Amino acid sequence: MSRFFVKETDIGDSEIVITDSGDLKHMKKVLRLKAGEEVEVSDSAKWEYRAVIEDIGEDSALLRIVDKQAFAREPSVHVTLFQGVPKASKMDEIVQKCTELGVSAIYPVFMDRTVVVEKDGFHKKIARWQKIAAESVKQCRRGKVPEVGDRLSFKEMMPCLKDFDLVLFPYENETGRTIKDALREAQTKAAKPERIAVIIGPEGGFSDSEADALKAVGADCVSLGKTILRTETAGPAALAMIMYELEL
């Protein structure tokens, strides 16, 4: 069943109005939906609906609500990925796979070993990544579209870490402590962490000064296993391990 995302203000007591031109085009030209067919709608906040199409016009579609439920596929743990900006189109894959795995937000971070040169058009990349996240959410039928935030420098990222219950940074030089150790230890000290930050280095990994800075603020240095993962693999792997440990 096709899924659409609207604002809370577009939802009434018994009806939903879709006005986004892209969604309307997709409904009519791609999916060829007609009156009487059912779709799913998310308010991007808490609720998802089953609704029957009443009418699809040029500027809006009118839907009648037949069922309302709280999100069923959103994880209870909120994971933010701070991803060292990789080369080429690797970020596309990272955004897509991490969205499918349940990430709440993704921030591209320029680090010491980032190869990509920051240009004025970087905002266009962020817009593309946000679109990829939205498309991935529809495919995997999540309730919320993860935010792809504006680029950060490593220095700008550091103050953000104080807002999390647990900060993990997978590091190729860590051979003893695993992400499993960190997650299980966090649950024995207190209730299950609700907000987790995962910091992934770019292709060249973290510099020594970056690793030292993260350790100094209490970030948990962990291993993701015996092999060294590519930057585009490390984020999704960490997400999968967190969701397995805390959600399944």
mmCIF file of C-alpha atoms in Angstrom:
data_model
loop_
_atom_site.group_PDB
_atom_site.id
_atom_site.type_symbol
_atom_site.label_atom_id
_atom_site.label_comp_id
_atom_site.label_asym_id
_atom_site.label_seq_id
_atom_site.Cartn_x
_atom_site.Cartn_y
_atom_site.Cartn_z
ATOM 1 C CA MET A 1 0.000 0.000 0.000
ATOM 2 C CA SER A 2 1.361 3.424 -0.957
ATOM 3 C CA ARG A 3 2.411 5.786 1.836
ATOM 4 C CA PHE A 4 2.332 9.583 1.923
ATOM 5 C CA PHE A 5 3.511 12.172 4.427
ATOM 6 C CA VAL A 6 1.571 15.302 5.334
ATOM 7 C CA LYS A 7 1.612 18.033 7.975
ATOM 8 C CA GLU A 8 -0.530 17.660 11.084
ATOM 9 C CA THR A 9 -2.519 20.692 9.919
ATOM 10 C CA ASP A 10 -3.587 18.764 6.795
ATOM 11 C CA ILE A 11 -5.442 16.211 8.910
ATOM 12 C CA GLY A 12 -8.955 16.784 10.181
ATOM 13 C CA ASP A 13 -11.273 14.675 12.307
ATOM 14 C CA SER A 14 -12.329 12.483 9.393
ATOM 15 C CA GLU A 15 -10.477 13.714 6.312
ATOM 16 C CA ILE A 16 -6.938 14.297 5.063
ATOM 17 C CA VAL A 17 -5.912 16.740 2.351
ATOM 18 C CA ILE A 18 -2.765 16.165 0.263
ATOM 19 C CA THR A 19 -1.521 19.283 -1.519
ATOM 20 C CA ASP A 20 2.124 18.507 -2.296
ATOM 21 C CA SER A 21 2.550 18.732 -6.064
ATOM 22 C CA GLY A 22 5.112 15.913 -6.127
ATOM 23 C CA ASP A 23 2.795 13.582 -4.232
ATOM 24 C CA LEU A 24 -0.136 14.476 -6.465
ATOM 25 C CA LYS A 25 1.887 13.769 -9.578
ATOM 26 C CA HIS A 26 3.079 10.472 -8.113
ATOM 27 C CA MET A 27 -0.489 9.478 -7.222
ATOM 28 C CA LYS A 28 -1.883 10.250 -10.656
ATOM 29 C CA LYS A 29 0.933 9.619 -13.125
ATOM 30 C CA VAL A 30 3.001 6.881 -11.480
ATOM 31 C CA LEU A 31 0.708 4.936 -9.164
ATOM 32 C CA ARG A 32 -2.427 5.765 -11.182
ATOM 33 C CA LEU A 33 -4.500 5.815 -8.026
ATOM 34 C CA LYS A 34 -8.224 6.414 -8.284
ATOM 35 C CA ALA A 35 -11.139 7.234 -6.019
ATOM 36 C CA GLY A 36 -12.038 4.324 -3.772
ATOM 37 C CA GLU A 37 -8.475 3.015 -3.355
ATOM 38 C CA GLU A 38 -6.746 2.881 0.037
ATOM 39 C CA VAL A 39 -3.446 4.531 0.955
ATOM 40 C CA GLU A 40 -1.416 5.044 4.130
ATOM 41 C CA VAL A 41 -0.694 8.523 5.471
ATOM 42 C CA SER A 42 1.725 9.649 8.195
ATOM 43 C CA ASP A 43 1.542 12.955 10.042
ATOM 44 C CA SER A 44 5.345 12.751 10.552
ATOM 45 C CA ALA A 45 4.867 13.202 14.293
ATOM 46 C CA LYS A 46 3.000 10.355 15.994
ATOM 47 C CA TRP A 47 0.073 8.983 14.004
ATOM 48 C CA GLU A 48 -0.404 6.970 10.826
ATOM 49 C CA TYR A 49 -3.681 6.487 9.001
ATOM 50 C CA ARG A 50 -5.388 4.239 6.511
ATOM 51 C CA ALA A 51 -7.494 6.376 4.228
ATOM 52 C CA VAL A 52 -9.688 5.981 1.183
ATOM 53 C CA ILE A 53 -9.260 8.385 -1.727
ATOM 54 C CA GLU A 54 -12.388 10.445 -2.237
ATOM 55 C CA ASP A 55 -11.101 12.673 -5.029
ATOM 56 C CA ILE A 56 -7.835 13.601 -6.751
ATOM 57 C CA GLY A 57 -7.923 17.071 -8.277
ATOM 58 C CA GLU A 58 -5.363 19.316 -9.917
ATOM 59 C CA ASP A 59 -4.281 21.020 -6.699
ATOM 60 C CA SER A 60 -5.250 18.576 -3.961
ATOM 61 C CA ALA A 61 -6.437 15.100 -3.081
ATOM 62 C CA LEU A 62 -9.164 14.467 -0.521
ATOM 63 C CA LEU A 63 -8.963 11.298 1.582
ATOM 64 C CA ARG A 64 -11.409 9.822 4.085
ATOM 65 C CA ILE A 65 -9.866 8.369 7.254
ATOM 66 C CA VAL A 66 -10.815 4.763 8.002
ATOM 67 C CA ASP A 67 -8.224 3.917 10.688
ATOM 68 C CA LYS A 68 -5.790 5.736 12.990
ATOM 69 C CA GLN A 69 -2.903 4.154 14.887
ATOM 70 C CA ALA A 70 0.265 5.255 16.658
ATOM 71 C CA PHE A 71 3.446 4.580 14.701
ATOM 72 C CA ALA A 72 4.142 0.851 14.637
ATOM 73 C CA ARG A 73 7.540 0.806 12.902
ATOM 74 C CA GLU A 74 9.453 3.623 14.598
ATOM 75 C CA PRO A 75 12.157 2.463 17.039
ATOM 76 C CA SER A 76 11.929 3.690 20.626
ATOM 77 C CA VAL A 77 15.633 4.559 20.638
ATOM 78 C CA HIS A 78 16.639 7.705 18.731
ATOM 79 C CA VAL A 79 19.982 7.323 16.967
ATOM 80 C CA THR A 80 21.767 10.264 15.371
ATOM 81 C CA LEU A 81 24.563 9.501 12.934
ATOM 82 C CA PHE A 82 27.427 11.980 12.631
ATOM 83 C CA GLN A 83 29.023 10.806 9.411
ATOM 84 C CA GLY A 84 32.470 11.897 8.247
ATOM 85 C CA VAL A 85 31.796 13.152 4.722
ATOM 86 C CA PRO A 86 32.849 10.438 2.226
ATOM 87 C CA LYS A 87 33.838 10.699 -1.420
ATOM 88 C CA ALA A 88 31.610 10.410 -4.476
ATOM 89 C CA SER A 89 28.098 9.031 -3.975
ATOM 90 C CA LYS A 90 28.824 6.969 -0.861
ATOM 91 C CA MET A 91 26.689 9.287 1.277
ATOM 92 C CA ASP A 92 23.650 8.405 -0.845
ATOM 93 C CA GLU A 93 23.994 4.775 0.176
ATOM 94 C CA ILE A 94 24.647 5.655 3.824
ATOM 95 C CA VAL A 95 21.499 7.786 4.025
ATOM 96 C CA GLN A 96 19.378 5.151 2.302
ATOM 97 C CA LYS A 97 20.498 2.179 4.389
ATOM 98 C CA CYS A 98 20.572 4.000 7.726
ATOM 99 C CA THR A 99 17.057 5.301 7.087
ATOM 100 C CA GLU A 100 15.855 1.753 6.481
ATOM 101 C CA LEU A 101 17.552 0.653 9.710
ATOM 102 C CA GLY A 102 15.833 3.292 11.838
ATOM 103 C CA VAL A 103 18.163 6.298 12.167
ATOM 104 C CA SER A 104 16.517 9.476 13.482
ATOM 105 C CA ALA A 105 18.930 12.077 12.074
ATOM 106 C CA ILE A 106 22.101 12.256 9.997
ATOM 107 C CA TYR A 107 24.678 15.033 10.005
ATOM 108 C CA PRO A 108 27.550 15.210 7.492
ATOM 109 C CA VAL A 109 30.749 16.166 9.326
ATOM 110 C CA PHE A 110 33.966 17.537 7.857
ATOM 111 C CA MET A 111 36.890 15.920 9.697
ATOM 112 C CA ASP A 112 40.678 16.093 9.486
ATOM 113 C CA ARG A 113 40.878 13.285 6.938
ATOM 114 C CA THR A 114 37.865 14.244 4.851
ATOM 115 C CA VAL A 115 38.925 14.320 1.200
ATOM 116 C CA VAL A 116 35.848 16.136 -0.145
ATOM 117 C CA VAL A 117 36.329 19.882 -0.646
ATOM 118 C CA GLU A 118 33.487 21.934 0.799
ATOM 119 C CA LYS A 119 31.876 24.095 -1.871
ATOM 120 C CA ASP A 120 29.059 26.651 -2.033
ATOM 121 C CA GLY A 121 26.779 24.053 -3.631
ATOM 122 C CA PHE A 122 26.931 21.640 -0.713
ATOM 123 C CA HIS A 123 23.356 22.572 0.249
ATOM 124 C CA LYS A 124 22.246 20.857 -2.959
ATOM 125 C CA LYS A 125 23.763 17.616 -1.717
ATOM 126 C CA ILE A 126 21.895 17.931 1.568
ATOM 127 C CA ALA A 127 18.627 18.459 -0.329
ATOM 128 C CA ARG A 128 19.337 15.317 -2.380
ATOM 129 C CA TRP A 129 20.126 13.290 0.738
ATOM 130 C CA GLN A 130 16.910 14.502 2.377
ATOM 131 C CA LYS A 131 14.991 13.348 -0.698
ATOM 132 C CA ILE A 132 16.698 9.945 -0.544
ATOM 133 C CA ALA A 133 15.688 9.642 3.122
ATOM 134 C CA ALA A 134 12.072 10.491 2.265
ATOM 135 C CA GLU A 135 11.968 7.923 -0.534
ATOM 136 C CA SER A 136 13.523 5.261 1.703
ATOM 137 C CA VAL A 137 10.967 5.881 4.452
ATOM 138 C CA LYS A 138 8.117 5.322 2.025
ATOM 139 C CA GLN A 139 9.663 2.050 0.877
ATOM 140 C CA CYS A 140 10.231 0.676 4.384
ATOM 141 C CA ARG A 141 6.965 2.202 5.717
ATOM 142 C CA ARG A 142 8.406 4.074 8.662
ATOM 143 C CA GLY A 143 6.390 6.826 10.298
ATOM 144 C CA LYS A 144 8.986 9.625 10.255
ATOM 145 C CA VAL A 145 11.474 10.930 7.730
ATOM 146 C CA PRO A 146 14.921 11.293 9.346
ATOM 147 C CA GLU A 147 16.379 14.774 9.281
ATOM 148 C CA VAL A 148 19.507 15.253 7.186
ATOM 149 C CA GLY A 149 21.075 18.203 8.954
ATOM 150 C CA ASP A 150 23.395 20.888 7.679
ATOM 151 C CA ARG A 151 27.103 20.166 7.424
ATOM 152 C CA LEU A 152 29.202 20.502 10.558
ATOM 153 C CA SER A 153 32.879 20.748 11.249
ATOM 154 C CA PHE A 154 34.314 18.344 13.822
ATOM 155 C CA LYS A 155 34.658 21.297 16.202
ATOM 156 C CA GLU A 156 31.005 22.282 15.689
ATOM 157 C CA MET A 157 29.887 18.700 16.315
ATOM 158 C CA MET A 158 31.556 18.368 19.700
ATOM 159 C CA PRO A 159 29.122 20.523 21.781
ATOM 160 C CA CYS A 160 26.173 18.589 20.303
ATOM 161 C CA LEU A 161 27.320 15.375 21.987
ATOM 162 C CA LYS A 162 26.286 16.511 25.468
ATOM 163 C CA ASP A 163 22.627 16.046 24.469
ATOM 164 C CA PHE A 164 22.933 12.245 24.174
ATOM 165 C CA ASP A 165 22.638 9.447 26.732
ATOM 166 C CA LEU A 166 25.361 7.473 24.961
ATOM 167 C CA VAL A 167 27.992 8.493 22.401
ATOM 168 C CA LEU A 168 29.682 5.731 20.403
ATOM 169 C CA PHE A 169 32.572 6.106 18.047
ATOM 170 C CA PRO A 170 33.690 2.943 16.257
ATOM 171 C CA TYR A 171 37.482 3.123 15.974
ATOM 172 C CA GLU A 172 39.761 0.836 14.003
ATOM 173 C CA ASN A 173 42.433 0.983 16.729
ATOM 174 C CA GLU A 174 40.055 -0.354 19.396
ATOM 175 C CA THR A 175 40.491 -4.106 19.773
ATOM 176 C CA GLY A 176 39.088 -4.851 23.223
ATOM 177 C CA ARG A 177 35.764 -3.120 23.824
ATOM 178 C CA THR A 178 32.951 -3.974 21.424
ATOM 179 C CA ILE A 179 29.771 -2.075 20.663
ATOM 180 C CA LYS A 180 27.911 -4.935 22.346
ATOM 181 C CA ASP A 181 29.899 -4.340 25.536
ATOM 182 C CA ALA A 182 29.032 -0.644 25.501
ATOM 183 C CA LEU A 183 25.327 -1.165 24.847
ATOM 184 C CA ARG A 184 24.909 -3.818 27.519
ATOM 185 C CA GLU A 185 26.896 -1.833 30.059
ATOM 186 C CA ALA A 186 24.742 1.248 29.375
ATOM 187 C CA GLN A 187 21.624 -0.772 30.193
ATOM 188 C CA THR A 188 23.028 -2.059 33.487
ATOM 189 C CA LYS A 189 23.938 1.432 34.687
ATOM 190 C CA ALA A 190 20.508 2.930 34.025
ATOM 191 C CA ALA A 191 17.401 2.526 31.911
ATOM 192 C CA LYS A 192 17.781 1.798 28.208
ATOM 193 C CA PRO A 193 19.435 4.813 26.548
ATOM 194 C CA GLU A 194 16.878 6.806 24.562
ATOM 195 C CA ARG A 195 19.239 9.066 22.608
ATOM 196 C CA ILE A 196 22.419 7.634 21.067
ATOM 197 C CA ALA A 197 25.022 9.351 18.907
ATOM 198 C CA VAL A 198 27.157 7.324 16.511
ATOM 199 C CA ILE A 199 30.225 9.022 15.044
ATOM 200 C CA ILE A 200 31.800 7.516 11.925
ATOM 201 C CA GLY A 201 35.071 8.708 10.424
ATOM 202 C CA PRO A 202 35.630 9.334 6.689
ATOM 203 C CA GLU A 203 37.680 7.051 4.434
ATOM 204 C CA GLY A 204 40.913 7.731 6.296
ATOM 205 C CA GLY A 205 39.346 7.262 9.713
ATOM 206 C CA PHE A 206 39.739 9.546 12.707
ATOM 207 C CA SER A 207 42.937 11.492 13.252
ATOM 208 C CA ASP A 208 44.710 10.909 16.570
ATOM 209 C CA SER A 209 43.654 14.342 17.803
ATOM 210 C CA GLU A 210 39.996 13.672 16.963
ATOM 211 C CA ALA A 211 40.051 10.294 18.729
ATOM 212 C CA ASP A 212 41.655 11.903 21.786
ATOM 213 C CA ALA A 213 39.077 14.722 21.795
ATOM 214 C CA LEU A 214 36.187 12.235 21.687
ATOM 215 C CA LYS A 215 37.642 10.158 24.507
ATOM 216 C CA ALA A 216 38.164 13.323 26.568
ATOM 217 C CA VAL A 217 34.448 14.168 26.502
ATOM 218 C CA GLY A 218 33.435 10.620 27.485
ATOM 219 C CA ALA A 219 32.569 9.165 24.097
ATOM 220 C CA ASP A 220 32.707 5.372 24.110
ATOM 221 C CA CYS A 221 35.436 3.997 21.837
ATOM 222 C CA VAL A 222 34.237 0.656 20.432
ATOM 223 C CA SER A 223 34.998 -2.008 17.867
ATOM 224 C CA LEU A 224 32.483 -3.237 15.289
ATOM 225 C CA GLY A 225 34.302 -6.524 14.838
ATOM 226 C CA LYS A 226 37.578 -8.057 13.766
ATOM 227 C CA THR A 227 37.596 -6.588 10.258
ATOM 228 C CA ILE A 228 38.034 -2.955 9.218
ATOM 229 C CA LEU A 229 34.821 -1.688 7.619
ATOM 230 C CA ARG A 230 34.530 0.923 4.898
ATOM 231 C CA THR A 231 33.006 4.221 5.982
ATOM 232 C CA GLU A 232 29.845 3.492 3.974
ATOM 233 C CA THR A 233 29.507 0.133 5.763
ATOM 234 C CA ALA A 234 30.363 1.202 9.310
ATOM 235 C CA GLY A 235 27.336 3.437 9.897
ATOM 236 C CA PRO A 236 24.699 0.923 8.759
ATOM 237 C CA ALA A 237 26.540 -1.856 10.628
ATOM 238 C CA ALA A 238 26.517 0.139 13.867
ATOM 239 C CA LEU A 239 22.826 0.985 13.388
ATOM 240 C CA ALA A 240 21.943 -2.670 12.835
ATOM 241 C CA MET A 241 23.830 -3.715 15.969
ATOM 242 C CA ILE A 242 22.144 -1.049 18.093
ATOM 243 C CA MET A 243 18.672 -1.962 16.838
ATOM 244 C CA TYR A 244 19.309 -5.661 17.400
ATOM 245 C CA GLU A 245 20.491 -5.098 20.955
ATOM 246 C CA LEU A 246 17.928 -2.498 22.051
ATOM 247 C CA GLU A 247 14.849 -3.054 19.879
ATOM 248 C CA LEU A 248 14.454 -6.750 19.022
#
